[in-house]
Amino acid sequence: EFRLMDLPVWRDRVTAADEAELRALAKARPDLSSAAEYAAWTLTHGGRWNHLTVLVNSLGPESPVHSLAEANAFLRAEGFTLNPAGGVDGFTQGSRGVSLEQSSTVADPVEETFACGTTKEVPCAFLELIERHDGFRGFLGQNARGIFDSTNSAAWQEPQ
């Protein structure tokens, strides 16, 4: 029986060296960076949730934020680190002009104990924020690549 939040079935065979090897590949091969980082995340966490998305447009009038820019400012004031994905403000991908704006926090580090007995902090899950304009319902591929860098180990180790 498989349950979404169960540990991966290969859990007792994954060593810290396996995880580190994938992350080293990400640094050595920029063309494979995103794929290698995501593979390291999957190797460590299996079928666990990678992120949760909040549609800022649906927060309602009682919300303290009414735009993606306000949500970003709110999260930063609360001590969250945002993914330095680019954009005018350094965090927001997309624009009103392409009908989609999105940003994300950097994944929280969690302590993992690998099969070899090594315990280390690795990136876990992050929060994605989106604001849609003009009835847009899809996603933009370039934005998605930047958002998934939220689980990149280098992102959460660098101060904001």
N, CA and C atoms as an extended XYZ file, in Angstrom:
480
Properties=species:S:1:pos:R:3:atomname:S:1:resname:S:1:resid:I:1 pbc="F F F"
N         0.847       -1.176        0.000 N   GLU     1
C         0.000        0.000        0.000 CA  GLU     1
C         0.891        1.238        0.000 C   GLU     1
N         0.630        2.169       -0.916 N   PHE     2
C         1.389        3.412       -1.014 CA  PHE     2
C         0.555        4.553       -0.471 C   PHE     2
N         1.147        5.335        0.396 N   ARG     3
C         0.502        6.551        0.890 CA  ARG     3
C         1.418        7.705        0.565 C   ARG     3
N         0.843        8.815        0.167 N   LEU     4
C         1.602        9.965       -0.317 CA  LEU     4
C         2.695       10.426        0.629 C   LEU     4
N         2.447       10.434        1.909 N   MET     5
C         3.425       10.987        2.841 CA  MET     5
C         4.392        9.933        3.402 C   MET     5
N         4.302        8.685        2.939 N   ASP     6
C         5.229        7.655        3.402 CA  ASP     6
C         6.647        7.974        2.958 C   ASP     6
N         7.595        7.419        3.668 N   LEU     7
C         8.988        7.529        3.271 CA  LEU     7
C         9.190        6.728        1.990 C   LEU     7
N        10.141        7.132        1.151 N   PRO     8
C        10.367        6.384       -0.092 CA  PRO     8
C        10.793        4.945        0.205 C   PRO     8
N        10.401        4.016       -0.672 N   VAL     9
C        10.710        2.609       -0.466 CA  VAL     9
C        12.213        2.343       -0.506 C   VAL     9
N        12.973        3.209       -1.144 N   TRP    10
C        14.422        3.054       -1.235 CA  TRP    10
C        15.150        3.710       -0.069 C   TRP    10
N        14.416        4.222        0.884 N   ARG    11
C        14.947        4.999        1.999 CA  ARG    11
C        16.133        4.338        2.709 C   ARG    11
N        16.062        3.044        2.916 N   ASP    12
C        17.124        2.371        3.665 CA  ASP    12
C        18.372        2.112        2.831 C   ASP    12
N        18.373        2.546        1.573 N   ARG    13
C        19.541        2.349        0.708 CA  ARG    13
C        20.208        3.663        0.304 C   ARG    13
N        19.578        4.808        0.555 N   VAL    14
C        20.110        6.103        0.134 CA  VAL    14
C        21.083        6.631        1.191 C   VAL    14
N        22.300        6.928        0.743 N   THR    15
C        23.301        7.464        1.662 CA  THR    15
C        23.445        8.966        1.454 C   THR    15
N        24.066        9.602        2.403 N   ALA    16
C        24.346       11.031        2.268 CA  ALA    16
C        25.250       11.273        1.066 C   ALA    16
N        26.138       10.324        0.776 N   ALA    17
C        27.019       10.454       -0.390 CA  ALA    17
C        26.215       10.449       -1.689 C   ALA    17
N        25.152        9.630       -1.758 N   ASP    18
C        24.295        9.613       -2.955 CA  ASP    18
C        23.659       10.982       -3.173 C   ASP    18
N        23.102       11.530       -2.099 N   GLU    19
C        22.453       12.838       -2.182 CA  GLU    19
C        23.477       13.912       -2.543 C   GLU    19
N        24.646       13.871       -1.908 N   ALA    20
C        25.703       14.857       -2.170 CA  ALA    20
C        26.226       14.744       -3.599 C   ALA    20
N        26.293       13.539       -4.126 N   GLU    21
C        26.768       13.340       -5.503 CA  GLU    21
C        25.842       14.022       -6.507 C   GLU    21
N        24.544       13.907       -6.283 N   LEU    22
C        23.600       14.582       -7.177 CA  LEU    22
C        23.712       16.098       -7.069 C   LEU    22
N        23.863       16.601       -5.855 N   ARG    23
C        23.997       18.045       -5.678 CA  ARG    23
C        25.314       18.548       -6.263 C   ARG    23
N        26.386       17.742       -6.188 N   ALA    24
C        27.668       18.107       -6.800 CA  ALA    24
C        27.530       18.158       -8.320 C   ALA    24
N        26.779       17.224       -8.882 N   LEU    25
C        26.517       17.238      -10.316 CA  LEU    25
C        25.802       18.523      -10.713 C   LEU    25
N        24.866       18.957       -9.881 N   ALA    26
C        24.135       20.198      -10.156 CA  ALA    26
C        25.084       21.392      -10.226 C   ALA    26
N        26.091       21.412       -9.365 N   LYS    27
C        27.061       22.517       -9.377 CA  LYS    27
C        28.026       22.414      -10.549 C   LYS    27
N        28.430       21.190      -10.881 N   ALA    28
C        29.412       20.982      -11.939 CA  ALA    28
C        28.825       21.151      -13.337 C   ALA    28
N        27.546       20.869      -13.487 N   ARG    29
C        26.903       20.915      -14.805 CA  ARG    29
C        25.699       21.845      -14.766 C   ARG    29
N        25.923       23.140      -15.001 N   PRO    30
C        24.804       24.088      -14.959 CA  PRO    30
C        23.640       23.685      -15.865 C   PRO    30
N        23.931       23.008      -16.971 N   ASP    31
C        22.866       22.586      -17.876 CA  ASP    31
C        21.978       21.499      -17.253 C   ASP    31
N        22.477       20.818      -16.228 N   LEU    32
C        21.709       19.775      -15.539 CA  LEU    32
C        21.306       20.186      -14.125 C   LEU    32
N        21.606       21.411      -13.755 N   SER    33
C        21.446       21.850      -12.373 CA  SER    33
C        20.055       21.607      -11.809 C   SER    33
N        19.029       22.116      -12.476 N   SER    34
C        17.670       21.975      -11.945 CA  SER    34
C        17.256       20.515      -11.843 C   SER    34
N        17.559       19.731      -12.867 N   ALA    35
C        17.176       18.319      -12.863 CA  ALA    35
C        17.909       17.559      -11.761 C   ALA    35
N        19.193       17.823      -11.577 N   ALA    36
C        19.966       17.115      -10.556 CA  ALA    36
C        19.512       17.501       -9.153 C   ALA    36
N        19.245       18.776       -8.933 N   GLU    37
C        18.754       19.208       -7.622 CA  GLU    37
C        17.404       18.562       -7.319 C   GLU    37
N        16.523       18.528       -8.311 N   TYR    38
C        15.209       17.935       -8.095 CA  TYR    38
C        15.330       16.424       -7.883 C   TYR    38
N        16.257       15.789       -8.587 N   ALA    39
C        16.491       14.352       -8.382 CA  ALA    39
C        16.985       14.091       -6.959 C   ALA    39
N        17.874       14.951       -6.455 N   ALA    40
C        18.360       14.794       -5.076 CA  ALA    40
C        17.205       14.951       -4.095 C   ALA    40
N        16.324       15.913       -4.359 N   TRP    41
C        15.153       16.109       -3.488 CA  TRP    41
C        14.280       14.855       -3.505 C   TRP    41
N        14.000       14.330       -4.695 N   THR    42
C        13.138       13.154       -4.820 CA  THR    42
C        13.787       11.932       -4.183 C   THR    42
N        15.084       11.774       -4.355 N   LEU    43
C        15.805       10.663       -3.739 CA  LEU    43
C        15.643       10.700       -2.218 C   LEU    43
N        15.674       11.893       -1.652 N   THR    44
C        15.568       12.060       -0.205 CA  THR    44
C        14.132       11.957        0.293 C   THR    44
N        13.190       12.595       -0.395 N   HIS    45
C        11.823       12.738        0.124 CA  HIS    45
C        10.776       11.850       -0.544 C   HIS    45
N        11.083       11.266       -1.675 N   GLY    46
C        10.123       10.380       -2.335 CA  GLY    46
C         8.859       11.097       -2.755 C   GLY    46
N         7.692       10.554       -2.355 N   GLY    47
C         6.405       11.096       -2.780 CA  GLY    47
C         5.844       12.182       -1.890 C   GLY    47
N         6.640       12.753       -1.033 N   ARG    48
C         6.133       13.824       -0.164 CA  ARG    48
C         5.831       15.076       -0.969 C   ARG    48
N         5.037       15.930       -0.369 N   TRP    49
C         4.708       17.183       -1.040 CA  TRP    49
C         5.954       18.026       -1.193 C   TRP    49
N         6.102       18.593       -2.380 N   ASN    50
C         7.225       19.463       -2.692 CA  ASN    50
C         6.879       20.911       -2.380 C   ASN    50
N         5.625       21.296       -2.673 N   HIS    51
C         5.218       22.674       -2.397 CA  HIS    51
C         3.695       22.785       -2.331 C   HIS    51
N         3.264       23.905       -1.809 N   LEU    52
C         1.861       24.277       -1.721 CA  LEU    52
C         1.725       25.610       -2.435 C   LEU    52
N         0.682       25.762       -3.230 N   THR    53
C         0.482       27.003       -3.979 CA  THR    53
C        -0.704       27.780       -3.427 C   THR    53
N        -0.514       29.078       -3.233 N   VAL    54
C        -1.573       29.974       -2.789 CA  VAL    54
C        -1.899       30.926       -3.943 C   VAL    54
N        -3.161       30.937       -4.343 N   LEU    55
C        -3.635       31.869       -5.355 CA  LEU    55
C        -3.995       33.162       -4.632 C   LEU    55
N        -3.156       34.173       -4.769 N   VAL    56
C        -3.342       35.433       -4.047 CA  VAL    56
C        -4.690       36.060       -4.385 C   VAL    56
N        -5.145       35.897       -5.618 N   ASN    57
C        -6.434       36.461       -6.033 CA  ASN    57
C        -7.594       35.951       -5.191 C   ASN    57
N        -7.458       34.770       -4.603 N   SER    58
C        -8.576       34.161       -3.882 CA  SER    58
C        -8.546       34.409       -2.375 C   SER    58
N        -7.646       35.252       -1.890 N   LEU    59
C        -7.515       35.451       -0.448 CA  LEU    59
C        -8.662       36.230        0.173 C   LEU    59
N        -9.375       37.011       -0.602 N   GLY    60
C       -10.555       37.702       -0.091 CA  GLY    60
C       -10.259       39.069        0.508 C   GLY    60
N       -11.305       39.877        0.702 N   PRO    61
C       -11.139       41.252        1.169 CA  PRO    61
C       -10.609       41.361        2.600 C   PRO    61
N       -10.808       40.334        3.427 N   GLU    62
C       -10.324       40.390        4.809 CA  GLU    62
C        -8.832       40.069        4.933 C   GLU    62
N        -8.223       39.639        3.856 N   SER    63
C        -6.802       39.293        3.866 CA  SER    63
C        -5.939       40.548        4.061 C   SER    63
N        -4.807       40.424        4.745 N   PRO    64
C        -3.909       41.575        4.887 CA  PRO    64
C        -3.142       41.885        3.599 C   PRO    64
N        -3.225       40.995        2.594 N   VAL    65
C        -2.540       41.221        1.315 CA  VAL    65
C        -3.528       41.091        0.166 C   VAL    65
N        -3.323       41.912       -0.867 N   HIS    66
C        -4.229       41.911       -2.010 CA  HIS    66
C        -3.505       41.837       -3.343 C   HIS    66
N        -2.195       41.619       -3.309 N   SER    67
C        -1.416       41.468       -4.533 CA  SER    67
C        -0.200       40.610       -4.207 C   SER    67
N         0.453       40.125       -5.245 N   LEU    68
C         1.644       39.318       -5.031 CA  LEU    68
C         2.745       40.146       -4.370 C   LEU    68
N         2.885       41.391       -4.782 N   ALA    69
C         3.904       42.261       -4.176 CA  ALA    69
C         3.657       42.426       -2.675 C   ALA    69
N         2.394       42.606       -2.287 N   GLU    70
C         2.066       42.732       -0.866 CA  GLU    70
C         2.310       41.412       -0.123 C   GLU    70
N         1.996       40.287       -0.770 N   ALA    71
C         2.232       38.976       -0.145 CA  ALA    71
C         3.727       38.747        0.068 C   ALA    71
N         4.534       39.113       -0.935 N   ASN    72
C         5.985       38.979       -0.795 CA  ASN    72
C         6.502       39.827        0.364 C   ASN    72
N         6.043       41.071        0.436 N   ALA    73
C         6.484       41.971        1.516 CA  ALA    73
C         6.053       41.427        2.875 C   ALA    73
N         4.833       40.904        2.953 N   PHE    74
C         4.318       40.338        4.195 CA  PHE    74
C         5.181       39.153        4.645 C   PHE    74
N         5.453       38.230        3.738 N   LEU    75
C         6.259       37.053        4.087 CA  LEU    75
C         7.676       37.443        4.503 C   LEU    75
N         8.267       38.385        3.808 N   ARG    76
C         9.621       38.827        4.172 CA  ARG    76
C         9.620       39.472        5.555 C   ARG    76
N         8.582       40.262        5.855 N   ALA    77
C         8.482       40.889        7.179 CA  ALA    77
C         8.312       39.842        8.273 C   ALA    77
N         7.735       38.691        7.927 N   GLU    78
C         7.543       37.601        8.879 CA  GLU    78
C         8.771       36.689        8.982 C   GLU    78
N         9.830       37.022        8.239 N   GLY    79
C        11.080       36.268        8.347 CA  GLY    79
C        11.290       35.171        7.320 C   GLY    79
N        10.396       35.057        6.347 N   PHE    80
C        10.577       34.050        5.305 CA  PHE    80
C        11.594       34.535        4.279 C   PHE    80
N        12.368       33.617        3.743 N   THR    81
C        13.312       33.929        2.678 CA  THR    81
C        12.653       33.596        1.353 C   THR    81
N        12.659       34.548        0.431 N   LEU    82
C        12.071       34.313       -0.886 CA  LEU    82
C        13.132       33.808       -1.853 C   LEU    82
N        12.682       32.997       -2.792 N   ASN    83
C        13.537       32.458       -3.841 CA  ASN    83
C        13.995       33.623       -4.732 C   ASN    83
N        15.307       33.817       -4.877 N   PRO    84
C        15.795       34.905       -5.722 CA  PRO    84
C        15.670       34.546       -7.205 C   PRO    84
N        14.431       34.420       -7.681 N   ALA    85
C        14.160       33.928       -9.028 CA  ALA    85
C        14.276       34.996      -10.105 C   ALA    85
N        14.433       36.244       -9.723 N   GLY    86
C        14.565       37.292      -10.729 CA  GLY    86
C        13.390       38.240      -10.731 C   GLY    86
N        13.156       38.841      -11.881 N   GLY    87
C        12.088       39.808      -11.996 CA  GLY    87
C        12.537       41.178      -11.524 C   GLY    87
N        11.659       42.140      -11.648 N   VAL    88
C        11.974       43.521      -11.296 CA  VAL    88
C        12.388       43.656       -9.830 C   VAL    88
N        11.689       42.934       -8.943 N   ASP    89
C        11.983       43.023       -7.514 CA  ASP    89
C        12.971       41.960       -7.034 C   ASP    89
N        13.438       41.101       -7.943 N   GLY    90
C        14.372       40.050       -7.583 CA  GLY    90
C        13.706       38.746       -7.171 C   GLY    90
N        12.368       38.754       -6.993 N   PHE    91
C        11.650       37.577       -6.503 CA  PHE    91
C        10.497       37.144       -7.401 C   PHE    91
N         9.902       38.070       -8.132 N   THR    92
C         8.679       37.802       -8.885 CA  THR    92
C         8.994       37.439      -10.325 C   THR    92
N         8.487       36.283      -10.735 N   GLN    93
C         8.613       35.877      -12.128 CA  GLN    93
C         7.306       36.194      -12.832 C   GLN    93
N         7.393       36.433      -14.129 N   GLY    94
C         6.217       36.799      -14.897 CA  GLY    94
C         5.863       38.251      -14.662 C   GLY    94
N         4.703       38.655      -15.157 N   SER    95
C         4.261       40.043      -15.024 CA  SER    95
C         2.779       40.124      -15.362 C   SER    95
N         2.208       41.268      -15.073 N   ARG    96
C         0.814       41.503      -15.462 CA  ARG    96
C         0.677       41.373      -16.982 C   ARG    96
N         1.720       41.760      -17.704 N   GLY    97
C         1.700       41.697      -19.167 CA  GLY    97
C         1.563       40.289      -19.726 C   GLY    97
N         2.054       39.275      -19.014 N   VAL    98
C         1.899       37.883      -19.453 CA  VAL    98
C         0.796       37.181      -18.662 C   VAL    98
N         0.048       37.959      -17.878 N   SER    99
C        -1.137       37.516      -17.134 CA  SER    99
C        -0.858       36.581      -15.964 C   SER    99
N         0.410       36.428      -15.584 N   LEU   100
C         0.740       35.578      -14.450 CA  LEU   100
C         1.991       36.104      -13.757 C   LEU   100
N         1.868       36.264      -12.436 N   GLU   101
C         3.021       36.621      -11.615 CA  GLU   101
C         3.133       35.544      -10.551 C   GLU   101
N         4.368       35.131      -10.251 N   GLN   102
C         4.545       34.132       -9.208 CA  GLN   102
C         5.877       34.313       -8.504 C   GLN   102
N         5.883       33.875       -7.257 N   SER   103
C         7.093       33.889       -6.451 CA  SER   103
C         7.013       32.691       -5.517 C   SER   103
N         8.075       32.476       -4.767 N   SER   104
C         8.066       31.355       -3.831 CA  SER   104
C         9.046       31.606       -2.701 C   SER   104
N         8.785       30.937       -1.601 N   THR   105
C         9.749       30.950       -0.513 CA  THR   105
C        10.838       29.942       -0.864 C   THR   105
N        11.932       30.017       -0.159 N   VAL   106
C        12.970       29.000       -0.269 CA  VAL   106
C        12.541       27.835        0.619 C   VAL   106
N        12.807       26.623        0.182 N   ALA   107
C        12.411       25.442        0.954 CA  ALA   107
C        13.045       25.461        2.342 C   ALA   107
N        12.248       25.083        3.324 N   ASP   108
C        12.766       24.950        4.687 CA  ASP   108
C        13.750       23.797        4.756 C   ASP   108
N        14.841       23.980        5.483 N   PRO   109
C        15.740       22.849        5.692 CA  PRO   109
C        15.187       21.924        6.780 C   PRO   109
N        15.320       20.630        6.570 N   VAL   110
C        14.932       19.641        7.571 CA  VAL   110
C        16.105       18.698        7.794 C   VAL   110
N        16.155       18.142        8.975 N   GLU   111
C        17.223       17.204        9.291 CA  GLU   111
C        16.827       15.811        8.810 C   GLU   111
N        17.692       15.190        8.015 N   GLU   112
C        17.457       13.843        7.497 CA  GLU   112
C        18.588       12.932        7.958 C   GLU   112
N        18.251       11.719        8.318 N   THR   113
C        19.254       10.708        8.629 CA  THR   113
C        19.233        9.700        7.491 C   THR   113
N        20.368        9.551        6.836 N   PHE   114
C        20.484        8.665        5.685 CA  PHE   114
C        20.860        7.257        6.130 C   PHE   114
N        20.765        6.305        5.203 N   ALA   115
C        21.037        4.899        5.500 CA  ALA   115
C        22.437        4.679        6.061 C   ALA   115
N        23.373        5.531        5.706 N   CYS   116
C        24.754        5.395        6.176 CA  CYS   116
C        24.919        5.892        7.609 C   CYS   116
N        23.835        6.493        8.170 N   GLY   117
C        23.893        7.020        9.529 CA  GLY   117
C        24.190        8.502        9.600 C   GLY   117
N        24.566        9.098        8.477 N   THR   118
C        24.854       10.526        8.438 CA  THR   118
C        23.570       11.323        8.564 C   THR   118
N        23.589       12.344        9.407 N   THR   119
C        22.459       13.253        9.550 CA  THR   119
C        22.888       14.615        9.032 C   THR   119
N        22.073       15.205        8.169 N   LYS   120
C        22.374       16.536        7.644 CA  LYS   120
C        21.084       17.257        7.288 C   LYS   120
N        21.176       18.572        7.159 N   GLU   121
C        20.027       19.365        6.741 CA  GLU   121
C        19.938       19.355        5.221 C   GLU   121
N        18.718       19.137        4.731 N   VAL   122
C        18.449       19.161        3.298 CA  VAL   122
C        17.178       19.977        3.070 C   VAL   122
N        17.021       20.573        1.877 N   PRO   123
C        15.807       21.343        1.601 CA  PRO   123
C        14.584       20.437        1.549 C   PRO   123
N        13.454       20.941        2.056 N   CYS   124
C        12.221       20.139        2.055 CA  CYS   124
C        11.155       20.799        1.186 C   CYS   124
N        10.178       21.476        1.766 N   ALA   125
C         9.046       22.007        1.018 CA  ALA   125
C         9.033       23.537        1.030 C   ALA   125
N         8.340       24.106        0.045 N   PHE   126
C         8.262       25.559       -0.059 CA  PHE   126
C         6.843       26.005       -0.378 C   PHE   126
N         6.617       27.294       -0.257 N   LEU   127
C         5.329       27.917       -0.547 CA  LEU   127
C         5.439       28.703       -1.839 C   LEU   127
N         4.541       28.425       -2.766 N   GLU   128
C         4.486       29.170       -4.024 CA  GLU   128
C         3.298       30.117       -3.963 C   GLU   128
N         3.487       31.335       -4.452 N   LEU   129
C         2.419       32.333       -4.509 CA  LEU   129
C         2.198       32.710       -5.966 C   LEU   129
N         0.940       32.751       -6.387 N   ILE   130
C         0.652       33.183       -7.753 CA  ILE   130
C        -0.464       34.219       -7.749 C   ILE   130
N        -0.376       35.110       -8.707 N   GLU   131
C        -1.446       36.081       -8.959 CA  GLU   131
C        -1.738       36.025      -10.455 C   GLU   131
N        -2.985       35.711      -10.771 N   ARG   132
C        -3.396       35.592      -12.167 CA  ARG   132
C        -4.119       36.867      -12.599 C   ARG   132
N        -3.971       37.192      -13.873 N   HIS   133
C        -4.606       38.386      -14.440 CA  HIS   133
C        -5.370       38.006      -15.707 C   HIS   133
N        -6.399       38.751      -15.992 N   ASP   134
C        -7.150       38.631      -17.246 CA  ASP   134
C        -7.684       37.224      -17.501 C   ASP   134
N        -8.058       36.504      -16.439 N   GLY   135
C        -8.640       35.178      -16.598 CA  GLY   135
C        -7.654       34.077      -16.964 C   GLY   135
N        -6.373       34.358      -16.925 N   PHE   136
C        -5.360       33.356      -17.275 CA  PHE   136
C        -5.428       32.184      -16.304 C   PHE   136
N        -5.425       30.951      -16.841 N   ARG   137
C        -5.562       29.764      -15.994 CA  ARG   137
C        -4.381       28.808      -16.104 C   ARG   137
N        -3.434       29.076      -16.973 N   GLY   138
C        -2.330       28.140      -17.196 CA  GLY   138
C        -1.096       28.477      -16.377 C   GLY   138
N         0.004       27.871      -16.778 N   PHE   139
C         1.298       28.133      -16.175 CA  PHE   139
C         2.277       28.489      -17.278 C   PHE   139
N         3.353       29.133      -16.927 N   LEU   140
C         4.396       29.499      -17.879 CA  LEU   140
C         5.633       28.665      -17.562 C   LEU   140
N         6.129       27.938      -18.550 N   GLY   141
C         7.253       27.027      -18.356 CA  GLY   141
C         8.477       27.671      -17.737 C   GLY   141
N         8.838       28.842      -18.201 N   GLN   142
C        10.022       29.509      -17.660 CA  GLN   142
C         9.844       29.811      -16.177 C   GLN   142
N         8.664       30.241      -15.776 N   ASN   143
C         8.398       30.505      -14.363 CA  ASN   143
C         8.547       29.231      -13.537 C   ASN   143
N         8.011       28.134      -14.046 N   ALA   144
C         8.056       26.870      -13.302 CA  ALA   144
C         9.490       26.442      -13.034 C   ALA   144
N        10.372       26.625      -14.005 N   ARG   145
C        11.776       26.249      -13.794 CA  ARG   145
C        12.383       27.054      -12.653 C   ARG   145
N        12.094       28.332      -12.599 N   GLY   146
C        12.634       29.164      -11.524 CA  GLY   146
C        12.032       28.846      -10.170 C   GLY   146
N        10.736       28.556      -10.154 N   ILE   147
C        10.060       28.241       -8.893 CA  ILE   147
C        10.643       26.975       -8.287 C   ILE   147
N        10.911       25.962       -9.111 N   PHE   148
C        11.437       24.713       -8.573 CA  PHE   148
C        12.874       24.843       -8.073 C   PHE   148
N        13.521       25.961       -8.373 N   ASP   149
C        14.832       26.210       -7.771 CA  ASP   149
C        14.704       26.488       -6.277 C   ASP   149
N        13.478       26.595       -5.785 N   SER   150
C        13.249       26.810       -4.354 CA  SER   150
C        13.773       25.658       -3.508 C   SER   150
N        13.895       24.468       -4.096 N   THR   151
C        14.440       23.326       -3.358 CA  THR   151
C        15.926       23.139       -3.635 C   THR   151
N        16.527       24.070       -4.338 N   ASN   152
C        17.962       24.010       -4.603 CA  ASN   152
C        18.707       24.240       -3.311 C   ASN   152
N        19.609       23.365       -2.955 N   SER   153
C        20.303       23.461       -1.669 CA  SER   153
C        21.079       24.769       -1.532 C   SER   153
N        21.590       25.301       -2.625 N   ALA   154
C        22.340       26.558       -2.536 CA  ALA   154
C        21.437       27.733       -2.176 C   ALA   154
N        20.172       27.694       -2.609 N   ALA   155
C        19.260       28.814       -2.379 CA  ALA   155
C        19.008       29.040       -0.907 C   ALA   155
N        18.779       27.972       -0.138 N   TRP   156
C        18.433       28.172        1.271 CA  TRP   156
C        19.640       28.336        2.160 C   TRP   156
N        20.836       28.163        1.611 N   GLN   157
C        22.036       28.345        2.409 CA  GLN   157
C        22.589       29.764        2.294 C   GLN   157
N        22.068       30.521        1.321 N   GLU   158
C        22.541       31.890        1.126 CA  GLU   158
C        21.611       32.854        1.825 C   GLU   158
N        22.147       33.823        2.581 N   PRO   159
C        21.274       34.791        3.259 CA  PRO   159
C        20.576       35.687        2.263 C   PRO   159
N        19.385       36.128        2.626 N   GLN   160
C        18.613       37.024        1.757 CA  GLN   160
C        19.070       38.442        1.956 C   GLN   160
